[in-house]
Amino acid sequence: MVATAATSSIFPIPSPNQDSGAKNAKLGPGSAGLGLKSKSASGSLQVKANAQAPSKINGTSVGLATVESGKNGDDMSSPPARTFINQLPDWSVLLAAITTIFLAAEKQWTMLDWKPKRPDMLIDPFGLGRIVQDGLVFRQNFSIRSYEIGADRTASIETLMNHLQETALNHVKTAGLLGDGFGSTPEMSVRNLIWVVTKMQVVVDRYPTWGDVVQVDTWVSASGKNGMRRDWILQDCKTGQILTRATSVWVMMNKLTRRLSKIPDEVRGEIEPFFMNSPPVVEEDSRKLLKLDDKTADFVRTGLTPRWSDLDINQHVNNVKYIGWILESAPLPILESHELSSLTLEYRRECGRDSVLQSLTAVSGADIGNLGSNGGVECRHLLQLEEGAEIVRGRTEWRPKYANNLGIVGQLPAESA
């Protein structure tokens, strides 16, 4: 059938009236024996043939037509010749679908082949990070989002700490050491061991603002016999200026017994190949953190409770949340006129979802009512359960706002005064 249709598109099928005329021309008087009757009065042969045409031709409805071969053969009407072209279905819907698929594929390819037009734009658009420096340093870029800035139009300390924590976990994952726990290696997961931070020191030279792209580098080193130190450097992608430096000490804890554990040899064999022999990026603050109480504290905030979203995969409060609770008791005049420049935290115990906490703050060597004439301010902090068990001890140092921009301590820009 296909061959016949294709042939007919090239060689049209002759019209029925043409064949009839040709046969009539050849028929003579002896053809009456074939069943054809000759009429001598008219001297011509008259043949009536009834042909039923299809109900639709090329989408047009037609009825039954009677073809009569008679006196006026030239006026006879007949359906158009059946060819391969006019028998094809309507391909417009299929062509439209194919065009849509190709346009969508081109759009996706354009997104994957995207390249920054300016050097200060995000080079790592998907934020996946990569291993650099002989496989020992993990590097990841972050764009400061609008919801990550505070009243000062700069990124909050919690935002920076979340970026540090994210790079630490991605470092373990990219290195192929991530087990089924929160940053645990496969050997740690078998033994129900998890990492917990015991000390954190952070120095902030400048806070990034909305739209800035920051680059975070992190690596690990040994810390004593049963500890690990992790360092971070956060810098501006555009200028290369170092914005934040941080160092921390981590130990292992059994997540079932909630007790500290030594590093097993199997775990040590997993992590030691990634250790760098380098000093901490922040010099250790050896000053002892003194305990506060209701008598020595200047400000106390009570009734602090963790929300469900504050818990991590190990079912204890994320250590970044502790920083927010500590700052809950910081006096408002300090928050309005100063910015946090350094932070030292000592974690004493974990906090669960049913805990109720108190935040205590003592301001050292400053008149709270006259902070504008002072330079830096130092505060001591304590986060504890209501029954008195310590969670975190801390020390914060504060510098006047805009000091980095103007070089004049305590002076505000005219438009902000």
GROMACS .gro file of C-alpha atoms in nm:
model
  417
    1MET     CA    1   0.000   0.000   0.000
    2VAL     CA    2   0.285   0.237   0.085
    3ALA     CA    3   0.454   0.160  -0.245
    4THR     CA    4   0.133   0.223  -0.433
    5ALA     CA    5   0.081   0.554  -0.255
    6ALA     CA    6   0.439   0.662  -0.319
    7THR     CA    7   0.410   0.567  -0.685
    8SER     CA    8   0.087   0.754  -0.723
    9SER     CA    9   0.248   1.071  -0.588
   10ILE     CA   10   0.493   1.063  -0.879
   11PHE     CA   11   0.273   0.911  -1.146
   12PRO     CA   12  -0.085   1.032  -1.093
   13ILE     CA   13  -0.357   0.774  -1.147
   14PRO     CA   14  -0.556   0.853  -1.461
   15SER     CA   15  -0.907   0.989  -1.413
   16PRO     CA   16  -1.197   0.745  -1.460
   17ASN     CA   17  -1.359   0.958  -1.730
   18GLN     CA   18  -1.038   0.952  -1.934
   19ASP     CA   19  -1.029   0.571  -1.929
   20SER     CA   20  -1.393   0.556  -2.019
   21GLY     CA   21  -1.346   0.790  -2.312
   22ALA     CA   22  -1.051   0.593  -2.437
   23LYS     CA   23  -1.240   0.267  -2.423
   24ASN     CA   24  -1.540   0.418  -2.598
   25ALA     CA   25  -1.321   0.534  -2.877
   26LYS     CA   26  -1.198   0.182  -2.939
   27LEU     CA   27  -1.530   0.010  -2.912
   28GLY     CA   28  -1.696  -0.071  -3.236
   29PRO     CA   29  -2.020  -0.241  -3.347
   30GLY     CA   30  -1.880  -0.580  -3.260
   31SER     CA   31  -1.852  -0.490  -2.900
   32ALA     CA   32  -2.219  -0.553  -2.839
   33GLY     CA   33  -2.130  -0.911  -2.760
   34LEU     CA   34  -1.950  -0.782  -2.448
   35GLY     CA   35  -2.279  -0.667  -2.300
   36LEU     CA   36  -2.271  -0.308  -2.426
   37LYS     CA   37  -2.584  -0.188  -2.606
   38SER     CA   38  -2.552   0.046  -2.899
   39LYS     CA   39  -2.815   0.308  -2.976
   40SER     CA   40  -2.831   0.395  -3.341
   41ALA     CA   41  -3.045   0.709  -3.287
   42SER     CA   42  -2.771   0.893  -3.105
   43GLY     CA   43  -2.477   0.717  -3.263
   44SER     CA   44  -2.299   0.719  -2.931
   45LEU     CA   45  -2.248   0.491  -2.637
   46GLN     CA   46  -2.402   0.597  -2.307
   47VAL     CA   47  -2.282   0.437  -1.985
   48LYS     CA   48  -2.403   0.514  -1.640
   49ALA     CA   49  -2.179   0.432  -1.346
   50ASN     CA   50  -2.249   0.501  -0.980
   51ALA     CA   51  -1.932   0.560  -0.770
   52GLN     CA   52  -1.938   0.616  -0.397
   53ALA     CA   53  -1.675   0.870  -0.291
   54PRO     CA   54  -1.514   0.869   0.057
   55SER     CA   55  -1.691   1.067   0.326
   56LYS     CA   56  -1.386   1.297   0.371
   57ILE     CA   57  -1.111   1.404   0.135
   58ASN     CA   58  -0.833   1.618   0.282
   59GLY     CA   59  -1.053   1.713   0.576
   60THR     CA   60  -1.352   1.822   0.361
   61SER     CA   61  -1.682   1.637   0.391
   62VAL     CA   62  -1.830   1.522   0.065
   63GLY     CA   63  -2.142   1.330  -0.027
   64LEU     CA   64  -2.221   1.065  -0.286
   65ALA     CA   65  -2.153   1.159  -0.644
   66THR     CA   66  -2.298   1.006  -0.958
   67VAL     CA   67  -2.067   0.999  -1.252
   68GLU     CA   68  -2.246   0.998  -1.580
   69SER     CA   69  -2.076   0.950  -1.910
   70GLY     CA   70  -2.294   1.098  -2.177
   71LYS     CA   71  -2.322   1.374  -2.415
   72ASN     CA   72  -2.111   1.631  -2.223
   73GLY     CA   73  -1.806   1.432  -2.113
   74ASP     CA   74  -1.597   1.742  -2.049
   75ASP     CA   75  -1.835   1.872  -1.780
   76MET     CA   76  -1.808   1.553  -1.572
   77SER     CA   77  -1.677   1.613  -1.208
   78SER     CA   78  -1.454   1.363  -1.030
   79PRO     CA   79  -1.263   1.350  -0.697
   80PRO     CA   80  -0.899   1.465  -0.701
   81ALA     CA   81  -0.634   1.206  -0.764
   82ARG     CA   82  -0.523   1.014  -0.452
   83THR     CA   83  -0.154   1.088  -0.393
   84PHE     CA   84   0.095   1.019  -0.112
   85ILE     CA   85   0.108   1.385  -0.007
   86ASN     CA   86  -0.263   1.445   0.049
   87GLN     CA   87  -0.293   1.120   0.248
   88LEU     CA   88  -0.042   1.225   0.515
   89PRO     CA   89  -0.179   1.305   0.865
   90ASP     CA   90  -0.156   1.652   1.022
   91TRP     CA   91   0.203   1.675   1.154
   92SER     CA   92   0.169   2.023   1.308
   93VAL     CA   93   0.105   1.894   1.662
   94LEU     CA   94   0.406   1.663   1.650
   95LEU     CA   95   0.630   1.936   1.509
   96ALA     CA   96   0.518   2.175   1.786
   97ALA     CA   97   0.602   1.916   2.053
   98ILE     CA   98   0.946   1.850   1.902
   99THR     CA   99   1.017   2.225   1.890
  100THR     CA  100   0.919   2.266   2.257
  101ILE     CA  101   1.151   1.981   2.360
  102PHE     CA  102   1.445   2.130   2.170
  103LEU     CA  103   1.389   2.476   2.319
  104ALA     CA  104   1.376   2.335   2.674
  105ALA     CA  105   1.693   2.134   2.614
  106GLU     CA  106   1.870   2.442   2.480
  107LYS     CA  107   1.770   2.640   2.789
  108GLN     CA  108   1.905   2.371   3.024
  109TRP     CA  109   2.229   2.352   2.831
  110THR     CA  110   2.266   2.729   2.850
  111MET     CA  111   2.231   2.714   3.229
  112LEU     CA  112   2.491   2.439   3.259
  113ASP     CA  113   2.730   2.624   3.028
  114TRP     CA  114   2.688   2.950   3.224
  115LYS     CA  115   3.005   3.145   3.285
  116PRO     CA  116   3.043   3.456   3.502
  117LYS     CA  117   3.081   3.779   3.311
  118ARG     CA  118   3.252   3.958   3.600
  119PRO     CA  119   3.536   3.828   3.819
  120ASP     CA  120   3.346   3.917   4.138
  121MET     CA  121   3.052   3.694   4.046
  122LEU     CA  122   3.006   3.352   4.197
  123ILE     CA  123   3.250   3.116   4.026
  124ASP     CA  124   3.094   2.806   4.182
  125PRO     CA  125   2.724   2.856   4.092
  126PHE     CA  126   2.612   2.531   4.255
  127GLY     CA  127   2.819   2.578   4.574
  128LEU     CA  128   2.958   2.225   4.569
  129GLY     CA  129   3.313   2.309   4.673
  130ARG     CA  130   3.633   2.129   4.582
  131ILE     CA  131   3.954   1.986   4.728
  132VAL     CA  132   4.271   2.194   4.678
  133GLN     CA  133   4.634   2.199   4.798
  134ASP     CA  134   4.725   1.834   4.750
  135GLY     CA  135   4.387   1.713   4.873
  136LEU     CA  136   4.423   1.858   5.224
  137VAL     CA  137   4.219   2.180   5.201
  138PHE     CA  138   3.852   2.205   5.115
  139ARG     CA  139   3.730   2.526   4.948
  140GLN     CA  140   3.374   2.643   4.899
  141ASN     CA  141   3.213   2.972   4.795
  142PHE     CA  142   2.903   3.129   4.945
  143SER     CA  143   2.692   3.423   4.835
  144ILE     CA  144   2.555   3.630   5.122
  145ARG     CA  145   2.174   3.620   5.091
  146SER     CA  146   1.931   3.890   5.191
  147TYR     CA  147   1.789   3.674   5.473
  148GLU     CA  148   2.139   3.627   5.621
  149ILE     CA  149   2.200   3.992   5.707
  150GLY     CA  150   2.096   4.176   6.021
  151ALA     CA  151   1.997   4.525   6.121
  152ASP     CA  152   2.348   4.650   6.037
  153ARG     CA  153   2.310   4.531   5.674
  154THR     CA  154   2.593   4.287   5.729
  155ALA     CA  155   2.601   3.911   5.774
  156SER     CA  156   2.535   3.801   6.129
  157ILE     CA  157   2.783   3.598   6.334
  158GLU     CA  158   2.541   3.304   6.313
  159THR     CA  159   2.556   3.321   5.932
  160LEU     CA  160   2.935   3.302   5.934
  161MET     CA  161   2.931   3.013   6.181
  162ASN     CA  162   2.682   2.823   5.966
  163HIS     CA  163   2.911   2.863   5.666
  164LEU     CA  164   3.202   2.727   5.868
  165GLN     CA  165   3.000   2.427   5.979
  166GLU     CA  166   2.874   2.361   5.626
  167THR     CA  167   3.226   2.352   5.481
  168ALA     CA  168   3.340   2.115   5.756
  169LEU     CA  169   3.069   1.863   5.670
  170ASN     CA  170   3.121   1.901   5.296
  171HIS     CA  171   3.493   1.845   5.347
  172VAL     CA  172   3.425   1.508   5.506
  173LYS     CA  173   3.176   1.420   5.233
  174THR     CA  174   3.400   1.522   4.943
  175ALA     CA  175   3.693   1.331   5.091
  176GLY     CA  176   3.481   1.015   5.086
  177LEU     CA  177   3.478   0.976   5.464
  178LEU     CA  178   3.113   1.045   5.536
  179GLY     CA  179   2.931   0.757   5.703
  180ASP     CA  180   2.569   0.752   5.813
  181GLY     CA  181   2.620   1.003   6.094
  182PHE     CA  182   2.658   1.381   6.111
  183GLY     CA  183   3.018   1.410   5.992
  184SER     CA  184   3.107   1.062   6.115
  185THR     CA  185   3.339   0.835   5.918
  186PRO     CA  186   3.237   0.476   5.834
  187GLU     CA  187   3.444   0.334   6.122
  188MET     CA  188   3.291   0.589   6.358
  189SER     CA  189   2.942   0.491   6.249
  190VAL     CA  190   3.013   0.124   6.322
  191ARG     CA  191   3.117   0.219   6.677
  192ASN     CA  192   2.835   0.475   6.734
  193LEU     CA  193   3.086   0.760   6.764
  194ILE     CA  194   3.023   1.124   6.676
  195TRP     CA  195   3.229   1.444   6.682
  196VAL     CA  196   3.157   1.712   6.944
  197VAL     CA  197   3.326   2.051   6.969
  198THR     CA  198   3.491   2.145   7.297
  199LYS     CA  199   3.640   2.487   7.215
  200MET     CA  200   3.588   2.746   6.944
  201GLN     CA  201   3.775   3.071   6.876
  202VAL     CA  202   3.660   3.315   6.610
  203VAL     CA  203   3.813   3.646   6.501
  204VAL     CA  204   3.610   3.868   6.267
  205ASP     CA  205   3.804   4.145   6.092
  206ARG     CA  206   3.515   4.255   5.871
  207TYR     CA  207   3.160   4.136   5.812
  208PRO     CA  208   3.049   4.073   5.452
  209THR     CA  209   2.738   4.245   5.322
  210TRP     CA  210   2.443   4.142   5.108
  211GLY     CA  211   2.557   4.019   4.767
  212ASP     CA  212   2.920   3.961   4.865
  213VAL     CA  213   3.074   3.629   4.766
  214VAL     CA  214   3.300   3.476   5.028
  215GLN     CA  215   3.545   3.189   4.996
  216VAL     CA  216   3.588   2.951   5.289
  217ASP     CA  217   3.895   2.728   5.322
  218THR     CA  218   3.908   2.459   5.591
  219TRP     CA  219   4.145   2.181   5.695
  220VAL     CA  220   4.212   1.954   5.992
  221SER     CA  221   4.513   1.880   6.213
  222ALA     CA  222   4.590   1.669   6.516
  223SER     CA  223   4.515   1.810   6.862
  224GLY     CA  224   4.676   1.609   7.140
  225LYS     CA  225   4.628   1.233   7.156
  226ASN     CA  226   4.251   1.214   7.130
  227GLY     CA  227   4.146   1.533   6.959
  228MET     CA  228   4.127   1.696   6.619
  229ARG     CA  229   4.165   2.063   6.534
  230ARG     CA  230   3.980   2.225   6.247
  231ASP     CA  231   4.071   2.567   6.109
  232TRP     CA  232   3.890   2.802   5.875
  233ILE     CA  233   3.979   3.112   5.676
  234LEU     CA  234   3.698   3.315   5.523
  235GLN     CA  235   3.795   3.580   5.267
  236ASP     CA  236   3.638   3.812   5.013
  237CYS     CA  237   3.636   3.651   4.667
  238LYS     CA  238   3.671   3.988   4.493
  239THR     CA  239   3.953   4.144   4.694
  240GLY     CA  240   4.113   3.843   4.863
  241GLN     CA  241   4.088   4.019   5.199
  242ILE     CA  242   4.065   3.787   5.497
  243LEU     CA  243   3.737   3.852   5.675
  244THR     CA  244   3.721   3.582   5.943
  245ARG     CA  245   3.958   3.330   6.103
  246ALA     CA  246   3.843   3.047   6.325
  247THR     CA  247   3.990   2.745   6.499
  248SER     CA  248   3.821   2.469   6.695
  249VAL     CA  249   3.897   2.149   6.889
  250TRP     CA  250   3.686   1.835   6.851
  251VAL     CA  251   3.667   1.508   7.044
  252MET     CA  252   3.466   1.190   7.005
  253MET     CA  253   3.158   1.093   7.200
  254ASN     CA  254   2.951   0.775   7.204
  255LYS     CA  255   2.604   0.878   7.088
  256LEU     CA  256   2.439   0.598   7.290
  257THR     CA  257   2.613   0.646   7.626
  258ARG     CA  258   2.678   1.022   7.568
  259ARG     CA  259   3.029   0.979   7.708
  260LEU     CA  260   3.360   1.091   7.560
  261SER     CA  261   3.569   0.828   7.385
  262LYS     CA  262   3.927   0.781   7.271
  263ILE     CA  263   3.997   0.775   6.900
  264PRO     CA  264   4.008   0.408   6.789
  265ASP     CA  265   4.303   0.302   6.573
  266GLU     CA  266   4.066   0.221   6.286
  267VAL     CA  267   3.924   0.573   6.293
  268ARG     CA  268   4.269   0.723   6.326
  269GLY     CA  269   4.373   0.537   6.013
  270GLU     CA  270   4.084   0.700   5.826
  271ILE     CA  271   4.144   1.061   5.926
  272GLU     CA  272   4.522   1.095   5.974
  273PRO     CA  273   4.601   1.100   5.597
  274PHE     CA  274   4.406   1.429   5.582
  275PHE     CA  275   4.589   1.599   5.870
  276MET     CA  276   4.797   1.909   5.794
  277ASN     CA  277   5.102   1.998   5.996
  278SER     CA  278   5.020   2.364   6.050
  279PRO     CA  279   4.971   2.596   6.347
  280PRO     CA  280   4.621   2.725   6.432
  281VAL     CA  281   4.509   3.032   6.241
  282VAL     CA  282   4.402   3.197   6.567
  283GLU     CA  283   4.646   3.213   6.853
  284GLU     CA  284   4.508   3.025   7.150
  285ASP     CA  285   4.353   3.240   7.419
  286SER     CA  286   4.489   3.084   7.737
  287ARG     CA  287   4.302   3.313   7.973
  288LYS     CA  288   4.074   3.122   8.203
  289LEU     CA  289   3.702   3.171   8.158
  290LEU     CA  290   3.559   3.243   8.501
  291LYS     CA  291   3.218   3.118   8.600
  292LEU     CA  292   2.933   3.362   8.636
  293ASP     CA  293   2.638   3.350   8.873
  294ASP     CA  294   2.340   3.565   8.955
  295LYS     CA  295   2.555   3.791   9.174
  296THR     CA  296   2.842   3.851   8.930
  297ALA     CA  297   2.631   3.880   8.615
  298ASP     CA  298   2.505   4.219   8.497
  299PHE     CA  299   2.234   4.086   8.269
  300VAL     CA  300   2.032   3.764   8.287
  301ARG     CA  301   1.790   3.618   8.036
  302THR     CA  302   1.578   3.323   8.148
  303GLY     CA  303   1.330   3.083   7.994
  304LEU     CA  304   1.529   2.996   7.682
  305THR     CA  305   1.410   2.672   7.522
  306PRO     CA  306   1.523   2.497   7.203
  307ARG     CA  307   1.286   2.459   6.913
  308TRP     CA  308   1.258   2.145   6.704
  309SER     CA  309   1.448   2.318   6.423
  310ASP     CA  310   1.741   2.382   6.662
  311LEU     CA  311   1.821   2.010   6.686
  312ASP     CA  312   2.071   1.844   6.454
  313ILE     CA  313   2.077   1.487   6.323
  314ASN     CA  314   2.239   1.369   6.650
  315GLN     CA  315   1.937   1.495   6.849
  316HIS     CA  316   2.119   1.768   7.036
  317VAL     CA  317   2.116   2.144   6.992
  318ASN     CA  318   2.338   2.272   6.712
  319ASN     CA  319   2.643   2.451   6.852
  320VAL     CA  320   2.568   2.760   6.641
  321LYS     CA  321   2.243   2.805   6.833
  322TYR     CA  322   2.441   2.852   7.154
  323ILE     CA  323   2.590   3.171   7.014
  324GLY     CA  324   2.246   3.319   6.958
  325TRP     CA  325   2.143   3.232   7.314
  326ILE     CA  326   2.459   3.389   7.455
  327LEU     CA  327   2.389   3.715   7.273
  328GLU     CA  328   2.032   3.717   7.408
  329SER     CA  329   2.164   3.855   7.737
  330ALA     CA  330   2.406   4.105   7.580
  331PRO     CA  331   2.299   4.462   7.665
  332LEU     CA  332   2.118   4.645   7.387
  333PRO     CA  333   2.347   4.954   7.397
  334ILE     CA  334   2.641   4.731   7.304
  335LEU     CA  335   2.450   4.571   7.019
  336GLU     CA  336   2.352   4.914   6.886
  337SER     CA  337   2.692   5.084   6.902
  338HIS     CA  338   2.942   4.794   6.874
  339GLU     CA  339   3.000   4.486   6.664
  340LEU     CA  340   3.141   4.151   6.770
  341SER     CA  341   3.511   4.124   6.684
  342SER     CA  342   3.616   3.802   6.860
  343LEU     CA  343   3.452   3.509   7.030
  344THR     CA  344   3.584   3.233   7.255
  345LEU     CA  345   3.357   2.948   7.363
  346GLU     CA  346   3.415   2.645   7.586
  347TYR     CA  347   3.146   2.380   7.554
  348ARG     CA  348   3.086   2.194   7.881
  349ARG     CA  349   2.790   1.968   7.802
  350GLU     CA  350   2.521   1.918   7.542
  351CYS     CA  351   2.169   2.055   7.548
  352GLY     CA  352   1.856   1.851   7.469
  353ARG     CA  353   1.521   1.947   7.327
  354ASP     CA  354   1.350   1.954   7.668
  355SER     CA  355   1.610   2.180   7.833
  356VAL     CA  356   1.528   2.522   7.977
  357LEU     CA  357   1.827   2.757   7.988
  358GLN     CA  358   1.953   3.084   8.132
  359SER     CA  359   2.191   3.328   7.961
  360LEU     CA  360   2.415   3.542   8.184
  361THR     CA  361   2.642   3.830   8.075
  362ALA     CA  362   2.890   4.045   8.266
  363VAL     CA  363   3.043   4.357   8.106
  364SER     CA  364   3.407   4.424   8.198
  365GLY     CA  365   3.561   4.770   8.226
  366ALA     CA  366   3.291   4.975   8.057
  367ASP     CA  367   3.012   5.211   8.150
  368ILE     CA  368   2.701   5.073   7.983
  369GLY     CA  369   2.533   5.414   7.987
  370ASN     CA  370   2.824   5.585   7.811
  371LEU     CA  371   2.952   5.343   7.552
  372GLY     CA  372   2.999   5.610   7.281
  373SER     CA  373   3.313   5.746   7.449
  374ASN     CA  374   3.467   5.404   7.503
  375GLY     CA  375   3.671   5.192   7.267
  376GLY     CA  376   3.649   4.816   7.284
  377VAL     CA  377   3.424   4.631   7.525
  378GLU     CA  378   3.475   4.283   7.670
  379CYS     CA  379   3.200   4.060   7.804
  380ARG     CA  380   3.191   3.729   7.987
  381HIS     CA  381   2.906   3.486   7.927
  382LEU     CA  382   2.754   3.174   8.072
  383LEU     CA  383   2.482   2.955   7.931
  384GLN     CA  384   2.340   2.712   8.185
  385LEU     CA  385   2.038   2.500   8.261
  386GLU     CA  386   1.788   2.638   8.508
  387GLU     CA  387   1.903   2.385   8.769
  388GLY     CA  388   2.259   2.524   8.736
  389ALA     CA  389   2.445   2.278   8.509
  390GLU     CA  390   2.681   2.464   8.276
  391ILE     CA  391   2.641   2.438   7.901
  392VAL     CA  392   2.885   2.696   7.758
  393ARG     CA  393   3.128   2.949   7.898
  394GLY     CA  394   3.229   3.232   7.672
  395ARG     CA  395   3.414   3.559   7.622
  396THR     CA  396   3.333   3.819   7.358
  397GLU     CA  397   3.516   4.132   7.247
  398TRP     CA  398   3.340   4.420   7.077
  399ARG     CA  399   3.464   4.715   6.872
  400PRO     CA  400   3.275   5.034   6.780
  401LYS     CA  401   3.083   5.010   6.457
  402TYR     CA  402   3.231   5.169   6.143
  403ALA     CA  403   3.580   5.164   6.297
  404ASN     CA  404   3.712   4.950   6.012
  405ASN     CA  405   3.565   5.177   5.746
  406LEU     CA  406   3.677   5.513   5.886
  407GLY     CA  407   3.982   5.428   6.093
  408ILE     CA  408   3.836   5.650   6.368
  409VAL     CA  409   3.705   5.456   6.664
  410GLY     CA  410   3.353   5.542   6.765
  411GLN     CA  411   3.282   5.798   6.490
  412LEU     CA  412   2.973   5.737   6.275
  413PRO     CA  413   2.921   5.850   5.916
  414ALA     CA  414   2.720   6.171   5.879
  415GLU     CA  415   2.431   5.998   5.701
  416SER     CA  416   2.406   5.741   5.983
  417ALA     CA  417   2.455   5.973   6.280
   0.00000   0.00000   0.00000
